[in-house]
PDB file of C-alpha atoms in Angstrom:
ATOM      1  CA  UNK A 532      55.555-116.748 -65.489  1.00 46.00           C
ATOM      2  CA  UNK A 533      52.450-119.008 -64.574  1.00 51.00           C
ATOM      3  CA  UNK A 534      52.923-122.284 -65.008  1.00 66.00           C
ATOM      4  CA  UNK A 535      49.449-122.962 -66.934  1.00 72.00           C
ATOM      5  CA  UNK A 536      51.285-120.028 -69.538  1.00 70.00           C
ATOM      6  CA  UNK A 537      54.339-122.081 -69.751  1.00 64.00           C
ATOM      7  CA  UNK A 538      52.553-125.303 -70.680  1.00 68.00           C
ATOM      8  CA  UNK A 539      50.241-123.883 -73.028  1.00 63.00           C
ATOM      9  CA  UNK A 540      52.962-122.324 -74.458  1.00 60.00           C
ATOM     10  CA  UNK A 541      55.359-125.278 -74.515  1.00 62.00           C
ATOM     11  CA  UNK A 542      51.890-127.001 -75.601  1.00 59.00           C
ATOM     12  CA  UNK A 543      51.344-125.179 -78.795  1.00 59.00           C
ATOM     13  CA  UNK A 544      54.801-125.747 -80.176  1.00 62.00           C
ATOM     14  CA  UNK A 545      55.124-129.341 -78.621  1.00 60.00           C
ATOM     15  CA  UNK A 546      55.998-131.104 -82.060  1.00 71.00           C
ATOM     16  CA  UNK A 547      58.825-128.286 -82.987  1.00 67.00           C
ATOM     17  CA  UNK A 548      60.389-129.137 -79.242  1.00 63.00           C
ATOM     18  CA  UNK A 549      60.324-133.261 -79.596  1.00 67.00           C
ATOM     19  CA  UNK A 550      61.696-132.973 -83.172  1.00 65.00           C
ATOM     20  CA  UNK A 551      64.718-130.197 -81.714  1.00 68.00           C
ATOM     21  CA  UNK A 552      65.020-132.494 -78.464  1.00 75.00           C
ATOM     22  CA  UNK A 553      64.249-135.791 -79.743  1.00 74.00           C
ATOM     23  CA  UNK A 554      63.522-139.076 -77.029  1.00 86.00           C
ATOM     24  CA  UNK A 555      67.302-140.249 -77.090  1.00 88.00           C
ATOM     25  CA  UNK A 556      70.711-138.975 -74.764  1.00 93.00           C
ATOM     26  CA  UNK A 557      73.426-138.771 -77.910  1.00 91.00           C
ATOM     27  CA  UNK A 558      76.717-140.821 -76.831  1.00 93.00           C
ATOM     28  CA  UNK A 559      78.187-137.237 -77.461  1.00 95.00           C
ATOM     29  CA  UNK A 560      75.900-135.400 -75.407  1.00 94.00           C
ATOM     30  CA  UNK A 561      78.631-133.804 -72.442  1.00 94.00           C
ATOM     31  CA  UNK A 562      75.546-133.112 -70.145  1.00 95.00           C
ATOM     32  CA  UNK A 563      76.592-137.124 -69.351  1.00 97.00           C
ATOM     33  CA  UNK A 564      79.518-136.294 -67.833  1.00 96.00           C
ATOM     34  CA  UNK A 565      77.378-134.894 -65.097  1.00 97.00           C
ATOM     35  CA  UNK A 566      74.314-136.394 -64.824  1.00 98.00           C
ATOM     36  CA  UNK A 567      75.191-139.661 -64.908  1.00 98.00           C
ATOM     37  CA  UNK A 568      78.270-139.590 -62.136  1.00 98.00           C
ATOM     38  CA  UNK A 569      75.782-137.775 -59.849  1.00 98.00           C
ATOM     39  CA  UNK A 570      72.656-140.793 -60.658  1.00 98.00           C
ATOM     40  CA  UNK A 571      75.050-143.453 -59.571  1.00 98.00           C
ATOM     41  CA  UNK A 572      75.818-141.986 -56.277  1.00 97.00           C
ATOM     42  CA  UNK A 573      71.506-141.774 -55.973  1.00 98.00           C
ATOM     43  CA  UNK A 574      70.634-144.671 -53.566  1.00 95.00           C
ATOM     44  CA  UNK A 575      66.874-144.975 -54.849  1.00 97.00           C
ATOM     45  CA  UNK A 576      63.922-143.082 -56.421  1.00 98.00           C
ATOM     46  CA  UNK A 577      64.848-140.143 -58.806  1.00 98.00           C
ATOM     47  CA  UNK A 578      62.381-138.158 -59.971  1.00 98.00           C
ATOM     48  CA  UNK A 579      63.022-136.136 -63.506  1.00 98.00           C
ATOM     49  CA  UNK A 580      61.074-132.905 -62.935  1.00 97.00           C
ATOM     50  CA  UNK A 581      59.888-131.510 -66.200  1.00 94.00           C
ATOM     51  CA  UNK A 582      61.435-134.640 -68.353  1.00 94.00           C
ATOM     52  CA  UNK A 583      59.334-133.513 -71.589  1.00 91.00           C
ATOM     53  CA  UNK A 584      60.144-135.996 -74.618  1.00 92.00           C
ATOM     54  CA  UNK A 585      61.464-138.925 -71.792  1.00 94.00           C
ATOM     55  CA  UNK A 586      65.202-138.577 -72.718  1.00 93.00           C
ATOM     56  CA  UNK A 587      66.757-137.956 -69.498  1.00 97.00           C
ATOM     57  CA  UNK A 588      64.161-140.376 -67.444  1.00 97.00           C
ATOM     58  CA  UNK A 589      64.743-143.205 -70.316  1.00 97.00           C
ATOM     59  CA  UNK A 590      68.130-143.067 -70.652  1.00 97.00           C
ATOM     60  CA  UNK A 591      69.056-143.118 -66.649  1.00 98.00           C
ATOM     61  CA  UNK A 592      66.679-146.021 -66.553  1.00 98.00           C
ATOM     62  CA  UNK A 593      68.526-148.409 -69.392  1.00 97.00           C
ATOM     63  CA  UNK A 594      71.181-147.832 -66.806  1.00 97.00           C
ATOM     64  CA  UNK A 595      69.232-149.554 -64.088  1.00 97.00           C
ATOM     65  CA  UNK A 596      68.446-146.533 -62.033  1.00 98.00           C
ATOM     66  CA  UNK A 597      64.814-145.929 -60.858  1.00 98.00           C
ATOM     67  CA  UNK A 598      63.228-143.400 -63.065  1.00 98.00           C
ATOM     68  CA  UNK A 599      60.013-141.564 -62.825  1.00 98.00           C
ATOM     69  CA  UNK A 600      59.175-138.323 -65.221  1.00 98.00           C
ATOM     70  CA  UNK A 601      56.956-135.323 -64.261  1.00 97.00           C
ATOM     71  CA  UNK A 602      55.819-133.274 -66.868  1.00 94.00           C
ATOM     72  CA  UNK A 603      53.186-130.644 -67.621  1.00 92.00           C
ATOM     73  CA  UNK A 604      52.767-130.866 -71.388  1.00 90.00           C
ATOM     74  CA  UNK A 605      50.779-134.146 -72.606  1.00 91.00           C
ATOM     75  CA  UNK A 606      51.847-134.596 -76.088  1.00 90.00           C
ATOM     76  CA  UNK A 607      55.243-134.811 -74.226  1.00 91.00           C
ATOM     77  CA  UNK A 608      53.970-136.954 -71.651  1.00 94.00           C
ATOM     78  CA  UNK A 609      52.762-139.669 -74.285  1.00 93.00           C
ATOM     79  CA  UNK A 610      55.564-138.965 -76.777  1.00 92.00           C
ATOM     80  CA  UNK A 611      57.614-140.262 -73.528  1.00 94.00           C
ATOM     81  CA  UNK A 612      55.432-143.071 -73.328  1.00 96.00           C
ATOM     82  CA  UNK A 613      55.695-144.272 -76.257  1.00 94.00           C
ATOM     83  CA  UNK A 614      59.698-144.161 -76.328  1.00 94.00           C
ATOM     84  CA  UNK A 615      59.947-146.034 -72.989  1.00 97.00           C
ATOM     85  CA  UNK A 616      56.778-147.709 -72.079  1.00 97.00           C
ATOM     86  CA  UNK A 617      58.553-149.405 -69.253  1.00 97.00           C
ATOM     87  CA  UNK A 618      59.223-145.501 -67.396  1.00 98.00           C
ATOM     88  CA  UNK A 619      56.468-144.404 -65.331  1.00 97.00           C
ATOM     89  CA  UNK A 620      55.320-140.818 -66.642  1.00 97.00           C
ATOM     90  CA  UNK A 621      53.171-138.836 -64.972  1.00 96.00           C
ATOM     91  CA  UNK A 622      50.974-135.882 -66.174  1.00 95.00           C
ATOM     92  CA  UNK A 623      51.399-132.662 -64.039  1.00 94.00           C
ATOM     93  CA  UNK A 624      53.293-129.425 -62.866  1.00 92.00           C
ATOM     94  CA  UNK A 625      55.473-129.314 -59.517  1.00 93.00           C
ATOM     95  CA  UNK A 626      52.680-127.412 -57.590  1.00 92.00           C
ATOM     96  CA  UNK A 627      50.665-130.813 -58.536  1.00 93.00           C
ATOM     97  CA  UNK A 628      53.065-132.404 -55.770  1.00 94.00           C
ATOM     98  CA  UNK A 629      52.801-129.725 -52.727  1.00 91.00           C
ATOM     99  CA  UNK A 630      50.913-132.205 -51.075  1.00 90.00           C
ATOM    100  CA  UNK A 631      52.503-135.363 -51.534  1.00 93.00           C
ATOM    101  CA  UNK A 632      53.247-138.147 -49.453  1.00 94.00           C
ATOM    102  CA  UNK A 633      55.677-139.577 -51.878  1.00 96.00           C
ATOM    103  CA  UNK A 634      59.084-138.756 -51.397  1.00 97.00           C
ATOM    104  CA  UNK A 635      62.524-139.870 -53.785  1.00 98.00           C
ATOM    105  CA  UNK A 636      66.215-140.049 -53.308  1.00 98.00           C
ATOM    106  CA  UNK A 637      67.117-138.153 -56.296  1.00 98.00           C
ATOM    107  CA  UNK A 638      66.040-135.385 -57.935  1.00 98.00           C
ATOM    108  CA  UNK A 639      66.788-134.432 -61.269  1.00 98.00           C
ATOM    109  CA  UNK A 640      65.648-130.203 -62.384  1.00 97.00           C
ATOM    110  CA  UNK A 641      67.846-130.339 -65.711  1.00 94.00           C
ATOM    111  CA  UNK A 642      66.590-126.831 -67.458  1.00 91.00           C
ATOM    112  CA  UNK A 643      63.071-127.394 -65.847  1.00 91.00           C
ATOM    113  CA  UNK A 644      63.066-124.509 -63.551  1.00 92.00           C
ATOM    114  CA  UNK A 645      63.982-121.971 -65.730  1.00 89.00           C
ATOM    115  CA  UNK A 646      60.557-120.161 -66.850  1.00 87.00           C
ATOM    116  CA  UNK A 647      60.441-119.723 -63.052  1.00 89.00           C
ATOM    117  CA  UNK A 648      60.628-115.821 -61.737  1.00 87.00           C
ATOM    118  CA  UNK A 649      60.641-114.459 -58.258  1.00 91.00           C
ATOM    119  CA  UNK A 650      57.256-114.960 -57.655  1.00 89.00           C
ATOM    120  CA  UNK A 651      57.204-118.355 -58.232  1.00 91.00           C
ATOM    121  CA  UNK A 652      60.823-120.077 -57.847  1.00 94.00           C
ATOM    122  CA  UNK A 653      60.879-119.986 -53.978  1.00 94.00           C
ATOM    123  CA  UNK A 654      57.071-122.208 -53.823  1.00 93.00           C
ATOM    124  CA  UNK A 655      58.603-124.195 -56.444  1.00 95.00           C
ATOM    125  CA  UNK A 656      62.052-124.879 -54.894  1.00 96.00           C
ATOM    126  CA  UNK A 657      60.178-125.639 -51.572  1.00 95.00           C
ATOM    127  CA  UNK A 658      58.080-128.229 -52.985  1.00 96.00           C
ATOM    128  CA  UNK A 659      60.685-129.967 -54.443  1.00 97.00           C
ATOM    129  CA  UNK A 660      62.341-130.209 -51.379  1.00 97.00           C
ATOM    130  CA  UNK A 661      59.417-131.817 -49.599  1.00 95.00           C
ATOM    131  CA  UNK A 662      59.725-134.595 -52.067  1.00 96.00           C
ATOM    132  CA  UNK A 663      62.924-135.144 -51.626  1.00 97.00           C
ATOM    133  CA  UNK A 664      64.204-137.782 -48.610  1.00 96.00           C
ATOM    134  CA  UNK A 665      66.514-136.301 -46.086  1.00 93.00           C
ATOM    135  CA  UNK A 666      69.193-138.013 -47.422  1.00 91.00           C
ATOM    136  CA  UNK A 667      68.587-137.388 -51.014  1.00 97.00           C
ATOM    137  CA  UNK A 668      70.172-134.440 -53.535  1.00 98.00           C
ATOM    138  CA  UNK A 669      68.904-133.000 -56.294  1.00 98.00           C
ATOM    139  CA  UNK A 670      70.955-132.091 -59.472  1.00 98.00           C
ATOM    140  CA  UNK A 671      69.454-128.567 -61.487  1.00 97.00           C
ATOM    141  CA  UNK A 672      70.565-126.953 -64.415  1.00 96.00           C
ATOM    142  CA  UNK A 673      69.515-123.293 -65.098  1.00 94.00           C
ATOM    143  CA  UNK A 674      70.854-119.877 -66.970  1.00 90.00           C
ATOM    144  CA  UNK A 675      72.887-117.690 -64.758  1.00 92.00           C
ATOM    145  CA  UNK A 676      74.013-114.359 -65.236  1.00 86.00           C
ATOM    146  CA  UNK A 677      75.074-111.112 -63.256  1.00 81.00           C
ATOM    147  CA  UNK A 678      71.687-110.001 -62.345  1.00 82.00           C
ATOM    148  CA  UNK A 679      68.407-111.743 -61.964  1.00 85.00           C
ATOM    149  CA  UNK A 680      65.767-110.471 -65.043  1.00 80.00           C
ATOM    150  CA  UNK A 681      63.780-112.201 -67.478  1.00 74.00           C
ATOM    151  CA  UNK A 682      64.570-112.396 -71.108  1.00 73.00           C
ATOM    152  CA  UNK A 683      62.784-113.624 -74.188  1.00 69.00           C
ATOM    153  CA  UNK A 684      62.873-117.769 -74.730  1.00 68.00           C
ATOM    154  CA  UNK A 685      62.078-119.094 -78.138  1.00 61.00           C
ATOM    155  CA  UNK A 686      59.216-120.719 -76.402  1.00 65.00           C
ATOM    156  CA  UNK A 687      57.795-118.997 -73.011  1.00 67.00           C
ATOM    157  CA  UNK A 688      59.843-115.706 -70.828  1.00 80.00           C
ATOM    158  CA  UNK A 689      62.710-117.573 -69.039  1.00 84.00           C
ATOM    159  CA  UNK A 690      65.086-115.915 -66.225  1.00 90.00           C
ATOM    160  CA  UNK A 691      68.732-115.920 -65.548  1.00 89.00           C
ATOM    161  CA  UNK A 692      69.799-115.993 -61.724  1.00 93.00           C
ATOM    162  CA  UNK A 693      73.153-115.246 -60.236  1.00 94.00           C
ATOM    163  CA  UNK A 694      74.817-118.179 -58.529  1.00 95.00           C
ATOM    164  CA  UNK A 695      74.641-116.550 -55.115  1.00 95.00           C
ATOM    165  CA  UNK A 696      71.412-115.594 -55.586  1.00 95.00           C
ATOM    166  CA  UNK A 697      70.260-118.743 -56.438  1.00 96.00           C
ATOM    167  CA  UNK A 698      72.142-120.700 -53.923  1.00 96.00           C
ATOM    168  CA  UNK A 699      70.111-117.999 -51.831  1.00 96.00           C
ATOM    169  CA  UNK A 700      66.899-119.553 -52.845  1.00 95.00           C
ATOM    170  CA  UNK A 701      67.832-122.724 -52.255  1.00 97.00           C
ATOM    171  CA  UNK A 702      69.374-122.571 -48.574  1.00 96.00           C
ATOM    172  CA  UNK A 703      65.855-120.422 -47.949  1.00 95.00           C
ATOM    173  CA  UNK A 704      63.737-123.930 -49.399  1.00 96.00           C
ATOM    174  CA  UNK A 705      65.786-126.079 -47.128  1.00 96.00           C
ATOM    175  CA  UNK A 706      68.713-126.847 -49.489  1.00 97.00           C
ATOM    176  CA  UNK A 707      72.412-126.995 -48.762  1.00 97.00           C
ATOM    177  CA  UNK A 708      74.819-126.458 -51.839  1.00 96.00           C
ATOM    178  CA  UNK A 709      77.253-129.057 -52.624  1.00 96.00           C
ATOM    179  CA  UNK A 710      78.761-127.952 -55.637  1.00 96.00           C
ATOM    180  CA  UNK A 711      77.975-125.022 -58.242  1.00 95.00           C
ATOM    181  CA  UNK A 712      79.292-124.648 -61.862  1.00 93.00           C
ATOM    182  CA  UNK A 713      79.205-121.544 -64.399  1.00 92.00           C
ATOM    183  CA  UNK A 714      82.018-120.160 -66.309  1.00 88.00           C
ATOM    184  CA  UNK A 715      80.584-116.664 -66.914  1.00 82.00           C
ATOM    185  CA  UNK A 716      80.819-117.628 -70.967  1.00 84.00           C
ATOM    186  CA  UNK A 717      77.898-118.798 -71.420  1.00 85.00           C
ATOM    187  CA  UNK A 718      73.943-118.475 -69.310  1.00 87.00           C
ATOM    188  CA  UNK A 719      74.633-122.093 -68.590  1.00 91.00           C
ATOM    189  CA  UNK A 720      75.235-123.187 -65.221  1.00 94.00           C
ATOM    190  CA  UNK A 721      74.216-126.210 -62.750  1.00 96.00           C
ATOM    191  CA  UNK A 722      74.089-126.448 -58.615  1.00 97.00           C
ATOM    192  CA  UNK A 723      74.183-130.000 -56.642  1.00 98.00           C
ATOM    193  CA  UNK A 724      72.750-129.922 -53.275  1.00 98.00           C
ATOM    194  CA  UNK A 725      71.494-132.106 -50.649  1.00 97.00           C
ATOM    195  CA  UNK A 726      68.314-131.989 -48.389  1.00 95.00           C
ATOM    196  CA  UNK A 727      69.110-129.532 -45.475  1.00 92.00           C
ATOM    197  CA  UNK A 728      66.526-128.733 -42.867  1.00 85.00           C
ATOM    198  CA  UNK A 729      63.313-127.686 -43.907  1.00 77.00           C
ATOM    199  CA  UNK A 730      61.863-124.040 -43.461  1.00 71.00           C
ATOM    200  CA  UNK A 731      58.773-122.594 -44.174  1.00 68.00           C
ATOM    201  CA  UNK A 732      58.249-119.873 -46.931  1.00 58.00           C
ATOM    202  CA  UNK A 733      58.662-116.269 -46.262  1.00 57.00           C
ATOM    203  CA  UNK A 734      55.649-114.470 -46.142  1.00 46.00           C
ATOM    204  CA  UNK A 735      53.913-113.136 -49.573  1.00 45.00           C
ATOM    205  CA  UNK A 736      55.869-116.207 -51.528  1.00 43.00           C
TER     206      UNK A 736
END
């Protein structure tokens, strides 16, 4: 799905998202137990690819870690604002950054990629990896299941992706898996990996 459709449609329903999501990380919240483990091993910049209401990008920051938020949708983008005016957050998509100069130590794709189909996963994956230092890992989250195919989100068509054929995608974007996570009971699962060597798309992606 286009990323212009996902933000419009992520745009038209922006208030009913913040009020589900809200701008704070619950003490109870068990998405924690990961996220913060693999921040403190982050020597630098992280980056919080689609960060929406600032939660994520906030809370590692009252931590002490160096947060900045991308995000497409700008009532997000100033409700984020407004909850931590102190976090830098930025306006704009991951194909904003294909260019960039600007590279982090840590990146952070927690349920950002997950609107993302064939067509457009591979670009995607292989910009984020030009962001990220040769030293640095990134930390995604996404819905897994026995066969790649698109299903009906409450807000935009998301997809579910096998672990091997997402690790797949990654190694192809330059990424080498460090650890993967899905216990087959639920869509949810998560991949760490690290910066491996670059390569360039395959042809018609």
């Amino acid at each position: 799905m286009a990323t212009d459709e996902v933000r419009d449609a992520y745009g038209a329903r922006a208030e009913d998202v913040a009020g589900l999501l809200g701008t704070e990380v619950s003490a109870t919240d068990p998405d924690r137990a990961v996220i913060e483990p693999w921040a403190d091993t982050v020597k630098g910049r992280i980056l919080d690819v689609g960060s929406g209401t600032g939660r994520w990008a906030g809370h590692l920051a009252s931590l002490g870690h160096e947060v900045e938020g991308l995000e497409p949708v700008e009532r997000f983008v100033n409700i984020a604002r407004k909850a931590y005016p102190t976090v830098g957050f930025r306006l704009g998509a991951i194909e904003d950054l294909t260019d960039s100069d600007e590279r982090w130590a840590g990146i952070l794709a927690w349920y950002s990629l997950i609107h993302l189909g064939p067509d457009d996963l591979p670009h995607a994956l292989a910009t984020l990896r030009s962001l990220l230092k040769d030293d640095g890992t990134m930390l995604m989250s996404f819905l897994s299941g026995s066969s790649t195919e698109s299903f009906e989100h409450p807000v935009a068509t998301a997809f579910r992706w096998p672990l091997p054929e997402m690790a797949a995608a990654l190694d192809q974007a330059g990424f080498v898996v460090i650890a993967e996570q899905w216990d087959g009971r639920t869509p949810h699962a998560l991949m760490l990996v690290r910066a491996g060597p670059q390569r360039p798309l395959r042809a018609g992606r």
